[in-house]
Coordinates of C-alpha atoms and ligand atoms in Angstrom, one line a residue:
X1 CA 43.9 -11.3 4.8
X2 CA 47.5 -11.0 3.1
X3 CA 47.8 -14.7 2.1
X4 CA 48.8 -14.8 -1.5
X5 CA 52.2 -13.7 -1.9
X6 CA 53.3 -15.2 1.2
X7 CA 55.6 -17.1 -1.1
X8 CA 57.6 -15.0 -2.9
X9 CA 60.7 -14.5 -0.3
X10 CA 61.4 -18.0 -1.6
X11 CA 63.4 -19.1 -4.9
X12 CA 62.0 -20.5 -7.7
X13 CA 63.2 -24.4 -7.7
X14 CA 61.6 -27.0 -9.6
X15 CA 59.3 -29.2 -7.5
X16 CA 60.5 -32.9 -6.5
X17 CA 59.0 -35.7 -8.5
X18 CA 57.0 -37.0 -5.9
X19 CA 55.5 -33.6 -4.8
X20 CA 54.8 -32.8 -8.6
X21 CA 53.3 -36.1 -9.4
X22 CA 50.4 -35.0 -6.9
X23 CA 49.8 -31.9 -8.7
X24 CA 46.1 -32.0 -10.8
X25 CA 47.1 -32.7 -13.9
X26 CA 45.1 -31.4 -17.0
X27 CA 45.1 -28.7 -19.0
X28 CA 45.6 -25.2 -18.2
X29 CA 45.5 -22.9 -21.0
X30 CA 41.6 -24.0 -22.2
X31 CA 41.4 -20.2 -23.9
X32 CA 42.6 -17.0 -24.0
X33 CA 41.2 -16.2 -20.8
X34 CA 42.6 -19.0 -18.9
X35 CA 46.0 -17.3 -19.9
X36 CA 44.7 -14.0 -18.2
X37 CA 43.4 -16.1 -15.3
X38 CA 47.4 -17.3 -14.6
X39 CA 49.0 -14.2 -15.4
X40 CA 46.5 -12.0 -13.2
X41 CA 47.2 -15.0 -10.2
X42 CA 50.7 -14.6 -10.7
X43 CA 50.5 -10.9 -10.5
X44 CA 48.8 -11.0 -7.1
X45 CA 51.1 -13.4 -5.3
X46 CA 53.7 -11.3 -6.4
X47 CA 52.0 -8.6 -3.9
X48 CA 51.4 -6.3 -7.0
X49 CA 49.1 -3.1 -6.2
X50 CA 48.3 -2.4 -9.7
X51 CA 47.7 -4.7 -12.7
X52 CA 47.3 -3.7 -16.5
X53 CA 45.6 -6.4 -18.5
X54 CA 45.8 -5.7 -22.9
X55 CA 44.1 -7.8 -25.2
X56 CA 43.9 -7.9 -28.7
X57 CA 42.3 -10.1 -31.1
X58 CA 40.3 -11.8 -28.2
X59 CA 43.3 -12.7 -26.7
X60 CA 44.8 -14.5 -30.0
X61 CA 47.0 -11.7 -31.0
X62 CA 48.1 -10.6 -27.5
X63 CA 47.6 -10.7 -24.0
X64 CA 49.9 -8.5 -21.9
X65 CA 50.1 -7.9 -18.2
X66 CA 51.8 -5.3 -16.9
X67 CA 52.5 -5.6 -13.1
X68 CA 54.4 -3.7 -9.9
X69 CA 54.7 -6.8 -8.3
X70 CA 57.9 -8.1 -6.6
X71 CA 59.4 -9.3 -10.0
X72 CA 61.7 -12.3 -10.8
X73 CA 65.3 -12.3 -10.1
X74 CA 67.2 -12.0 -13.1
X75 CA 68.9 -15.2 -12.6
X76 CA 65.5 -17.4 -12.3
X77 CA 63.7 -16.0 -15.2
X78 CA 64.5 -19.4 -17.6
X79 CA 63.6 -21.3 -14.3
X80 CA 60.2 -19.6 -14.4
X81 CA 59.5 -21.0 -17.3
X82 CA 60.3 -24.7 -16.6
X83 CA 57.4 -27.6 -15.6
X84 CA 57.1 -27.4 -12.0
X85 CA 59.2 -24.9 -11.1
X86 CA 57.9 -22.4 -8.7
X87 CA 58.5 -20.2 -5.7
X88 CA 55.2 -20.9 -3.5
X89 CA 55.7 -24.6 -2.6
X90 CA 58.7 -26.9 -2.0
X91 CA 57.4 -29.9 0.2
X92 CA 54.7 -32.3 0.2
X93 CA 53.5 -30.6 3.0
X94 CA 53.2 -27.3 1.8
X95 CA 51.1 -28.9 -0.9
X96 CA 48.3 -29.3 1.9
X97 CA 48.8 -25.6 3.2
X98 CA 48.5 -23.8 0.2
X99 CA 48.6 -20.0 1.0
X100 CA 49.6 -17.9 -2.5
X101 CA 47.0 -18.7 -5.8
X102 CA 49.4 -20.7 -7.7
X103 CA 51.6 -23.2 -6.5
X104 CA 51.6 -25.8 -9.4
X105 CA 54.8 -24.2 -11.2
X106 CA 52.8 -25.1 -14.8
X107 CA 51.1 -21.7 -15.9
X108 CA 54.5 -20.4 -17.4
X109 CA 55.8 -23.4 -19.0
X110 CA 52.4 -24.3 -20.7
X111 CA 51.8 -20.7 -21.9
X112 CA 55.1 -20.7 -23.4
X113 CA 54.6 -24.0 -25.0
X114 CA 51.4 -22.8 -27.0
X115 CA 52.2 -19.1 -27.7
X116 CA 55.2 -16.6 -28.0
X117 CA 56.2 -15.2 -25.0
X118 CA 58.1 -12.2 -24.1
X119 CA 58.9 -11.2 -20.5
X120 CA 60.5 -8.3 -18.8
X121 CA 61.0 -8.3 -14.7
X122 CA 62.5 -6.1 -12.4
X123 CA 62.9 -7.1 -8.4
X124 CA 63.3 -3.9 -6.3
X125 CA 66.9 -4.8 -5.2
X126 CA 67.9 -4.9 -9.4
X127 CA 69.2 -1.5 -11.3
X128 CA 67.9 -2.9 -14.7
X129 CA 65.0 -5.4 -16.0
X130 CA 65.5 -8.4 -17.4
X131 CA 64.3 -9.4 -20.8
X132 CA 63.7 -13.0 -22.3
X133 CA 61.9 -14.2 -25.4
X134 CA 60.4 -17.6 -25.2
X135 CA 59.8 -19.1 -28.4
X136 CA 58.3 -23.1 -28.7
X137 CA 59.6 -23.3 -25.3
X138 CA 63.1 -22.3 -25.6
X139 CA 64.3 -19.1 -24.3
X140 CA 66.5 -16.7 -26.2
X141 CA 67.5 -13.1 -26.9
X142 CA 68.1 -12.7 -23.2
X143 CA 69.0 -9.1 -21.9
X144 CA 68.8 -6.1 -19.5
X145 CA 66.5 -3.3 -19.8
X146 CA 65.5 -0.2 -18.3
X147 CA 61.9 -0.8 -16.1
X148 CA 60.7 -0.1 -12.7
X149 CA 60.1 -3.0 -10.3
X150 CA 57.5 -5.6 -11.6
X151 CA 56.9 -7.8 -14.4
X152 CA 55.4 -7.6 -17.7
X153 CA 54.3 -10.7 -19.8
X154 CA 53.3 -10.6 -23.2
X155 CA 51.7 -13.7 -24.9
X156 CA 51.3 -13.1 -28.8
X157 CA 50.2 -15.6 -31.5
X158 CA 48.0 -17.9 -28.9
X159 CA 47.6 -21.5 -30.1
X160 CA 48.6 -20.3 -33.8
X161 CA 50.8 -23.7 -34.1
X162 CA 47.6 -25.2 -32.6
X163 CA 45.1 -25.5 -35.3
X164 CA 42.9 -28.0 -33.9
X165 CA 42.3 -26.6 -30.7
X166 CA 42.2 -22.9 -32.2
X167 CA 39.2 -23.6 -33.9
X168 CA 37.5 -24.8 -30.8
X169 CA 37.5 -20.8 -30.0
X170 CA 34.8 -18.7 -30.3
X171 CA 34.6 -15.0 -31.5
X172 CA 37.1 -12.4 -30.2
X173 CA 34.0 -10.6 -28.6
X174 CA 33.2 -14.4 -26.8
X175 CA 36.6 -14.3 -25.9
X176 CA 36.9 -10.7 -24.9
X177 CA 33.8 -11.7 -22.5
X178 CA 35.5 -14.4 -20.6
X179 CA 38.7 -12.5 -20.4
X180 CA 36.4 -9.4 -18.7
X181 CA 34.6 -12.1 -16.1
X182 CA 38.1 -13.2 -15.0
X183 CA 39.3 -10.0 -14.4
X184 CA 36.1 -8.6 -12.8
X185 CA 36.2 -11.2 -10.4
X186 CA 39.6 -10.6 -9.4
X187 CA 39.1 -7.3 -9.1
X188 CA 36.2 -7.8 -6.6
X189 CA 38.6 -10.2 -4.7
X190 CA 41.1 -7.5 -4.3
X191 CA 39.3 -4.0 -4.0
X192 CA 43.0 -3.0 -3.0
X193 CA 44.6 -3.6 -6.3
X194 CA 44.0 -1.3 -9.0
X195 CA 43.1 -3.3 -12.1
X196 CA 42.9 -2.2 -15.9
X197 CA 41.4 -3.8 -18.7
X198 CA 42.1 -2.9 -22.3
X199 CA 40.2 -4.8 -24.8
X200 CA 40.9 -4.2 -28.1
X201 CA 42.2 -0.6 -27.1
X202 CA 39.3 0.4 -25.1
X203 CA 39.0 0.4 -21.5
X204 CA 36.6 -2.1 -20.5
X205 CA 37.1 -2.1 -16.9
X206 CA 38.9 0.2 -14.4
X207 CA 38.9 -0.3 -10.6
X208 CA 40.3 2.6 -8.0
X209 CA 42.3 0.3 -5.9
X210 CA 41.0 1.5 -2.6
X211 CA 40.2 -1.4 -1.2
X212 CA 36.5 -0.5 -0.9
X213 CA 34.4 -3.3 -2.2
X214 CA 31.6 -0.9 -3.1
X215 CA 34.0 1.0 -5.1
X216 CA 34.5 -2.2 -7.2
X217 CA 30.8 -2.9 -7.2
X218 CA 30.2 0.8 -8.7
X219 CA 32.3 -0.2 -11.7
X220 CA 30.9 -3.2 -12.3
X221 CA 27.4 -3.2 -11.8
X222 CA 26.6 0.5 -11.2
X223 CA 25.4 2.7 -9.0
X224 CA 21.7 1.6 -7.8
X225 CA 23.6 -2.3 -6.7
X226 CA 26.8 -0.7 -5.7
X227 CA 24.3 1.4 -2.8
X228 CA 21.8 -1.0 -2.2
X229 CA 24.5 -3.9 -1.6
X230 CA 24.6 -5.2 2.3
X231 CA 27.7 -5.9 4.0
X232 CA 28.1 -9.3 5.4
X233 CA 30.2 -10.2 7.8
X234 CA 30.8 -13.0 10.1
X235 CA 28.4 -12.6 13.6
X236 CA 29.3 -14.2 16.6
X237 CA 26.7 -16.8 17.0
X238 CA 28.3 -18.2 20.4
X239 CA 31.3 -20.1 20.9
X240 CA 31.9 -23.3 18.4
X241 CA 31.6 -26.9 20.0
X242 CA 35.1 -27.6 21.6
X243 CA 36.7 -29.9 19.1
X244 CA 35.6 -27.8 16.0
X245 CA 38.0 -26.7 13.9
X246 CA 38.0 -22.3 13.9
X247 CA 34.6 -21.2 12.2
X248 CA 35.1 -19.8 8.6
X249 CA 35.2 -16.4 8.4
X250 CA 32.3 -14.9 6.0
X251 CA 32.7 -11.5 4.7
X252 CA 31.8 -9.5 1.7
X253 CA 28.1 -8.2 0.3
X254 CA 25.0 -9.5 -0.8
X255 CA 22.0 -7.4 -2.7
X256 CA 18.8 -6.7 -0.7
X257 CA 15.7 -8.9 -2.0
X258 CA 14.3 -5.3 -3.6
X259 CA 17.8 -5.7 -6.3
X260 CA 17.9 -8.9 -7.9
X261 CA 18.5 -10.1 -11.2
X262 CA 17.1 -12.5 -13.7
X263 CA 20.7 -15.1 -13.8
X264 CA 22.9 -16.9 -11.6
X265 CA 26.0 -14.7 -13.3
X266 CA 26.1 -12.3 -10.4
X267 CA 27.2 -14.9 -7.4
X268 CA 31.1 -14.4 -7.0
X269 CA 32.7 -16.7 -4.3
X270 CA 35.8 -16.2 -3.6
X271 CA 37.7 -19.1 -0.9
X272 CA 40.7 -17.2 1.0
X273 CA 40.7 -14.9 -2.2
X274 CA 40.9 -17.7 -5.1
X275 CA 38.2 -17.4 -7.3
X276 CA 36.1 -20.5 -7.2
X277 CA 33.1 -22.0 -8.7
X278 CA 31.1 -23.9 -6.1
X279 CA 27.4 -25.2 -6.5
X280 CA 27.2 -25.6 -2.7
X281 CA 28.2 -22.2 -2.1
X282 CA 25.5 -20.9 -4.3
X283 CA 23.2 -23.1 -3.1
X284 CA 23.9 -21.7 1.0
X285 CA 23.3 -17.9 -0.8
X286 CA 20.0 -18.8 -2.7
X287 CA 18.6 -20.5 0.5
X288 CA 19.7 -17.5 2.5
X289 CA 17.4 -15.2 0.2
X290 CA 14.2 -17.7 0.7
X291 CA 10.9 -16.6 0.0
X292 CA 12.5 -13.4 -0.4
X293 CA 12.8 -13.3 -3.8
X294 CA 10.6 -13.6 -6.7
X295 CA 10.4 -16.8 -9.1
X296 CA 13.5 -16.3 -11.6
X297 CA 15.0 -13.6 -9.7
X298 CA 18.6 -14.4 -8.1
X299 CA 21.0 -12.1 -6.1
X300 CA 24.0 -10.3 -6.4
X301 CA 26.5 -11.7 -4.0
X302 CA 30.4 -11.3 -3.5
X303 CA 31.9 -13.7 -1.1
X304 CA 34.9 -14.3 0.6
X305 CA 35.2 -17.4 2.7
X306 CA 38.6 -17.3 4.8
X307 CA 39.6 -20.8 6.5
X308 CA 43.0 -22.3 7.4
X309 CA 44.6 -23.2 4.2
X310 CA 44.5 -26.6 5.8
X311 CA 40.5 -27.0 5.8
X312 CA 41.0 -26.7 1.9
X313 CA 41.7 -28.4 -0.8
X314 CA 42.6 -26.4 -3.8
X315 CA 44.9 -29.2 -5.5
X316 CA 41.5 -30.9 -7.4
X317 CA 41.4 -29.2 -11.0
X318 CA 44.5 -28.1 -13.2
X319 CA 42.5 -24.7 -13.5
X320 CA 42.3 -24.5 -9.5
X321 CA 38.4 -22.7 -9.6
X322 CA 37.2 -26.2 -7.8
X323 CA 37.9 -26.7 -4.2
X324 CA 37.2 -29.4 -1.8
X325 CA 36.6 -28.5 1.9
X326 CA 37.0 -30.7 4.7
X327 CA 33.9 -29.1 6.4
X328 CA 31.3 -28.3 3.6
X329 CA 28.5 -28.5 6.3
X330 CA 30.0 -26.1 8.7
X331 CA 30.7 -24.0 5.7
X332 CA 27.6 -24.2 3.9
X333 CA 25.3 -22.9 7.2
X334 CA 27.7 -20.6 8.2
X335 CA 27.3 -18.7 4.6
X336 CA 23.8 -19.2 4.9
X337 CA 23.6 -17.5 8.2
X338 CA 25.7 -14.8 7.6
X339 CA 23.7 -14.0 4.4
X340 CA 20.7 -14.3 6.0
X341 CA 22.2 -12.2 8.9
X342 CA 22.7 -9.2 6.5
X343 CA 19.5 -9.2 4.9
X344 CA 17.9 -9.2 8.1
X345 CA 19.5 -6.4 9.4
X346 CA 19.5 -5.0 6.4
X347 CA 15.6 -4.7 6.1
X348 CA 13.8 -2.4 8.7
X349 CA 12.6 -4.2 11.5
X350 CA 8.5 -4.7 10.5
X351 CA 6.4 -2.6 12.7
X352 CA 2.9 -2.7 12.1
X353 CA 0.6 0.3 12.9
X354 CA -3.5 1.2 13.0
X355 CA -4.4 2.2 9.7
X356 CA -7.1 4.9 8.9
X357 CA -10.1 3.9 6.9
X358 CA -9.2 5.0 3.3
X359 CA -10.6 7.7 1.5
X360 CA -11.9 7.1 -1.9
X361 CA -10.7 4.5 -4.3
X362 CA -7.6 5.6 -6.1
X363 CA -6.0 4.0 -8.8
X364 CA -2.2 3.6 -8.0
X365 CA 0.0 4.8 -10.4
X366 CA 3.6 3.4 -11.3
X367 CA 5.0 4.8 -8.0
X368 CA 3.4 2.8 -5.2
X369 CA 5.1 3.7 -2.1
X370 CA 8.3 4.9 -1.0
X371 CA 10.8 2.7 0.6
X372 CA 10.3 2.3 4.3
X373 CA 8.9 0.4 7.4
X374 CA 5.9 -0.3 7.8
X375 CA 4.2 3.1 9.1
X376 CA 0.7 4.1 9.7
X377 CA 2.1 7.0 7.3
X378 CA -0.1 9.0 5.2
X379 CA -3.7 7.4 5.0
X380 CA -3.2 4.6 2.3
X381 CA -4.9 4.7 -1.3
X382 CA -6.7 1.3 -1.8
X383 CA -5.5 -0.7 -4.6
X384 CA -7.9 -0.8 -7.5
X385 CA -6.6 -3.4 -10.5
X386 CA -5.6 -1.7 -13.9
X387 CA -4.2 -5.0 -14.9
X388 CA -6.2 -6.3 -18.2
X389 CA -6.2 -10.3 -17.1
X390 CA -6.1 -11.3 -13.4
X391 CA -7.3 -8.7 -12.1
X392 CA -7.6 -8.1 -8.5
X393 CA -10.4 -7.1 -6.5
X394 CA -10.6 -3.7 -4.6
X395 CA -8.3 -4.0 -1.5
X396 CA -7.2 -1.7 1.7
X397 CA -3.8 -1.3 2.0
X398 CA -2.8 -2.0 5.9
X399 CA 1.1 -1.3 5.8
X400 CA 4.3 -1.9 4.2
X401 CA 6.4 -4.7 4.8
X402 CA 10.7 -4.4 4.5
X403 CA 9.9 -1.7 1.7
X404 CA 9.2 -4.1 -0.5
X405 CA 5.9 -5.7 0.1
X406 CA 2.5 -4.3 0.2
X407 CA 0.0 -5.8 2.8
X408 CA -3.7 -5.4 1.7
X409 CA -7.0 -6.8 3.1
X410 CA -9.5 -7.7 0.3
X411 CA -12.3 -10.0 0.4
X412 CA -10.4 -13.4 0.8
X413 CA -8.2 -12.1 3.7
X414 CA -4.6 -10.7 3.1
X415 CA -3.1 -9.6 0.1
X416 CA 0.8 -9.7 -0.1
X417 CA 2.0 -7.4 -3.2
X418 CA 5.4 -7.6 -4.1
X419 CA 5.8 -3.6 -5.3
X420 CA 8.6 -3.9 -7.8
X421 CA 7.0 -6.7 -9.3
X422 CA 3.2 -4.7 -9.6
X423 CA 5.5 -1.5 -10.9
X424 CA 7.2 -3.6 -13.4
X425 CA 4.0 -5.2 -14.4
X426 CA 2.2 -1.7 -14.6
X427 CA 4.8 -0.5 -16.9
X428 CA 5.0 -3.9 -18.8
X429 CA 1.0 -3.8 -19.6
X430 CA 1.0 0.0 -20.5
X431 CA 3.9 -0.4 -23.4
X432 CA 2.2 -3.7 -24.4
X433 CA -0.9 -2.1 -25.0
X434 CA 1.1 0.8 -26.6
X435 CA 3.0 -1.7 -28.9
X436 CA -0.9 -3.4 -29.9
X437 CA -2.0 0.1 -30.8
X438 CA 1.5 0.6 -32.8
X439 CA 2.0 3.9 -30.9
X440 CA 4.6 3.2 -28.8
X441 CA 6.4 6.1 -27.0
X442 CA 9.4 6.3 -28.3
X443 CA 12.0 9.2 -27.0
X444 CA 15.1 9.7 -29.0
X445 CA 18.6 10.2 -26.8
X446 CA 20.6 13.1 -26.8
X447 CA 23.3 11.2 -26.8
X448 CA 23.7 7.4 -27.8
X449 CA 24.0 5.5 -24.3
X450 CA 26.5 2.4 -24.9
X451 CA 26.0 -0.4 -23.0
X452 CA 28.2 -3.1 -22.0
X453 CA 26.9 -6.7 -22.7
X454 CA 28.0 -10.2 -21.7
X455 CA 29.1 -12.3 -24.8
X456 CA 25.4 -14.5 -24.1
X457 CA 23.7 -11.2 -24.1
X458 CA 24.9 -9.9 -27.1
X459 CA 23.7 -13.0 -29.2
X460 CA 20.4 -12.4 -27.6
X461 CA 20.3 -9.1 -28.5
X462 CA 21.3 -9.6 -32.1
X463 CA 18.4 -12.5 -31.9
X464 CA 16.0 -10.0 -31.1
X465 CA 16.6 -7.2 -32.6
X466 CA 13.2 -6.5 -34.7
X467 CA 11.1 -7.3 -31.8
X468 CA 13.6 -4.8 -29.7
X469 CA 12.8 -2.1 -32.5
X470 CA 9.0 -2.7 -32.4
X471 CA 9.3 -1.4 -29.1
X472 CA 11.3 1.4 -29.7
X473 CA 15.2 0.1 -29.2
X474 CA 17.4 1.0 -31.9
X475 CA 20.1 -0.8 -31.0
X476 CA 23.8 -0.8 -33.1
X477 CA 26.9 -2.9 -32.3
X478 CA 30.0 -0.2 -30.7
X479 CA 33.4 -1.6 -30.3
X480 CA 34.6 -5.3 -30.6
X481 CA 32.1 -6.6 -27.9
Ligands
ADP1 P1 53.4 -20.7 -10.0 O1 52.6 -19.5 -9.9 O2 52.4 -22.0 -10.0 O3 54.4 -20.9 -9.0 P2 53.8 -20.2 -12.7 O4 54.3 -21.2 -13.8 O5 52.8 -19.6 -12.7 O6 53.5 -21.4 -11.1 O7 55.2 -19.3 -12.2 C1 56.0 -19.7 -11.9 C2 56.9 -18.6 -11.3 O8 57.5 -17.7 -11.9 C3 56.9 -18.1 -10.1 O9 56.5 -19.1 -8.6 C4 56.7 -17.2 -9.6 O10 58.2 -16.9 -8.7 C5 57.4 -16.7 -10.9 N1 56.4 -16.0 -11.4 C6 55.5 -15.7 -12.2 N2 54.9 -14.7 -12.7 C7 55.3 -13.6 -11.8 C8 54.9 -12.5 -11.7 N3 54.5 -11.6 -12.5 N4 56.0 -11.5 -10.6 C9 56.9 -11.9 -10.1 N5 56.9 -13.4 -10.3 C10 56.6 -14.3 -11.1
MG2 MG1 51.2 -19.4 -11.2

């Protein structure tokens, strides 16, 4: 798409008051993660292909962002810290046509107002880098220093002089969690950029910058998810009505119904590669899964919507995470259709085949069926019910649908069994029974397994430590998250 970065050829200028007055006003720096977001967006706008983010003390002690982008010309470094100084837009008309992630000229001055900021930056046509320290919003100690082209910005002692606001920050672990979320989202939006996130000296995230979204998904969500994800592509739905604007282009990946999560935290939306929050987009995706997911389950999705910049207003909120679409309805239905299309074409086409009468009854083990389309296949075992409550009658298996559901015939007609749910239930009942007899099978691990959890998950784990140990899980905090 190559949209961000377009504005970087321009010099930095202070916006005219009539333009500046149209910028959505409000606090840019809410918490350390907002600083990380603004700095990463600046690096992306500068066309960086490598961005390293280093964080100490939950971002309060240090946030350092190093990029290999375009850099700031020596003569403009102080200007970059002036309010409403930006190289990305100029006129009122530009405000309706934003092609960069930044445009308000407020991030650097806002950050320098609440922290100590050191910048070292170099453009490709300059011999050396330019160094500047910002203290209490004023520049000092300007000098030259060696550096390859790009920019390093170090932010220290964030909000130290603002105890009332500092007090509202959560633990380092929580703030680091927010920072990791920001970097994860941008790494999904920019798979061609190599991101490294170091939290308290530990590599929390590294993406290869291969340009392949699946590689980023592997890093963030693991192998099973990365392999299973289905590609969402704009499908030809016939020509749009004459007078209509060009259709938004939808791209990205969604999980098949067999891979789902218990929370909504796995939906990532980008509009022209800007990370946005949107209930409308979330609804469009979830409706595409209608009836395909168990209650309480949510899909994993990474969706980018490209559309002409005039068709989306990004100047709605100071943190730029909310957007307004000119044609909400079109976006909604295009997205829903694209996701549905991915799910349908990702699932094998059901082929109903006659089923020979089954042999002697057998209780299904935890592995019920291998994924695949409906096939006559080997004679299917009838399902007896090992479940203690709500037991099922003897069923005759007819086949399998979409690799996820078992179709069976019973005394009351057709039974549709979600095989993943059934498998989980079998395991769950087994573990529960063991626990009741106080003989949970505990298997010690040769090597400790480190799992990374979000701040919220960490809280939950802490609260249920005893219950978990009753089930044989020994947990210990490791690292600072
Ligand atoms: P905005 O991004 O809205 O323009 P900022 O305050 O974030 O405002 O940045 C001000 C200007 O400083 C940008 O317009 C850009 O020209 C320059 N700048 C900031 N960060 C970088 C960077 N990492 N690389 C190159 N230029 C940068
Ligand atoms: Mg910016």
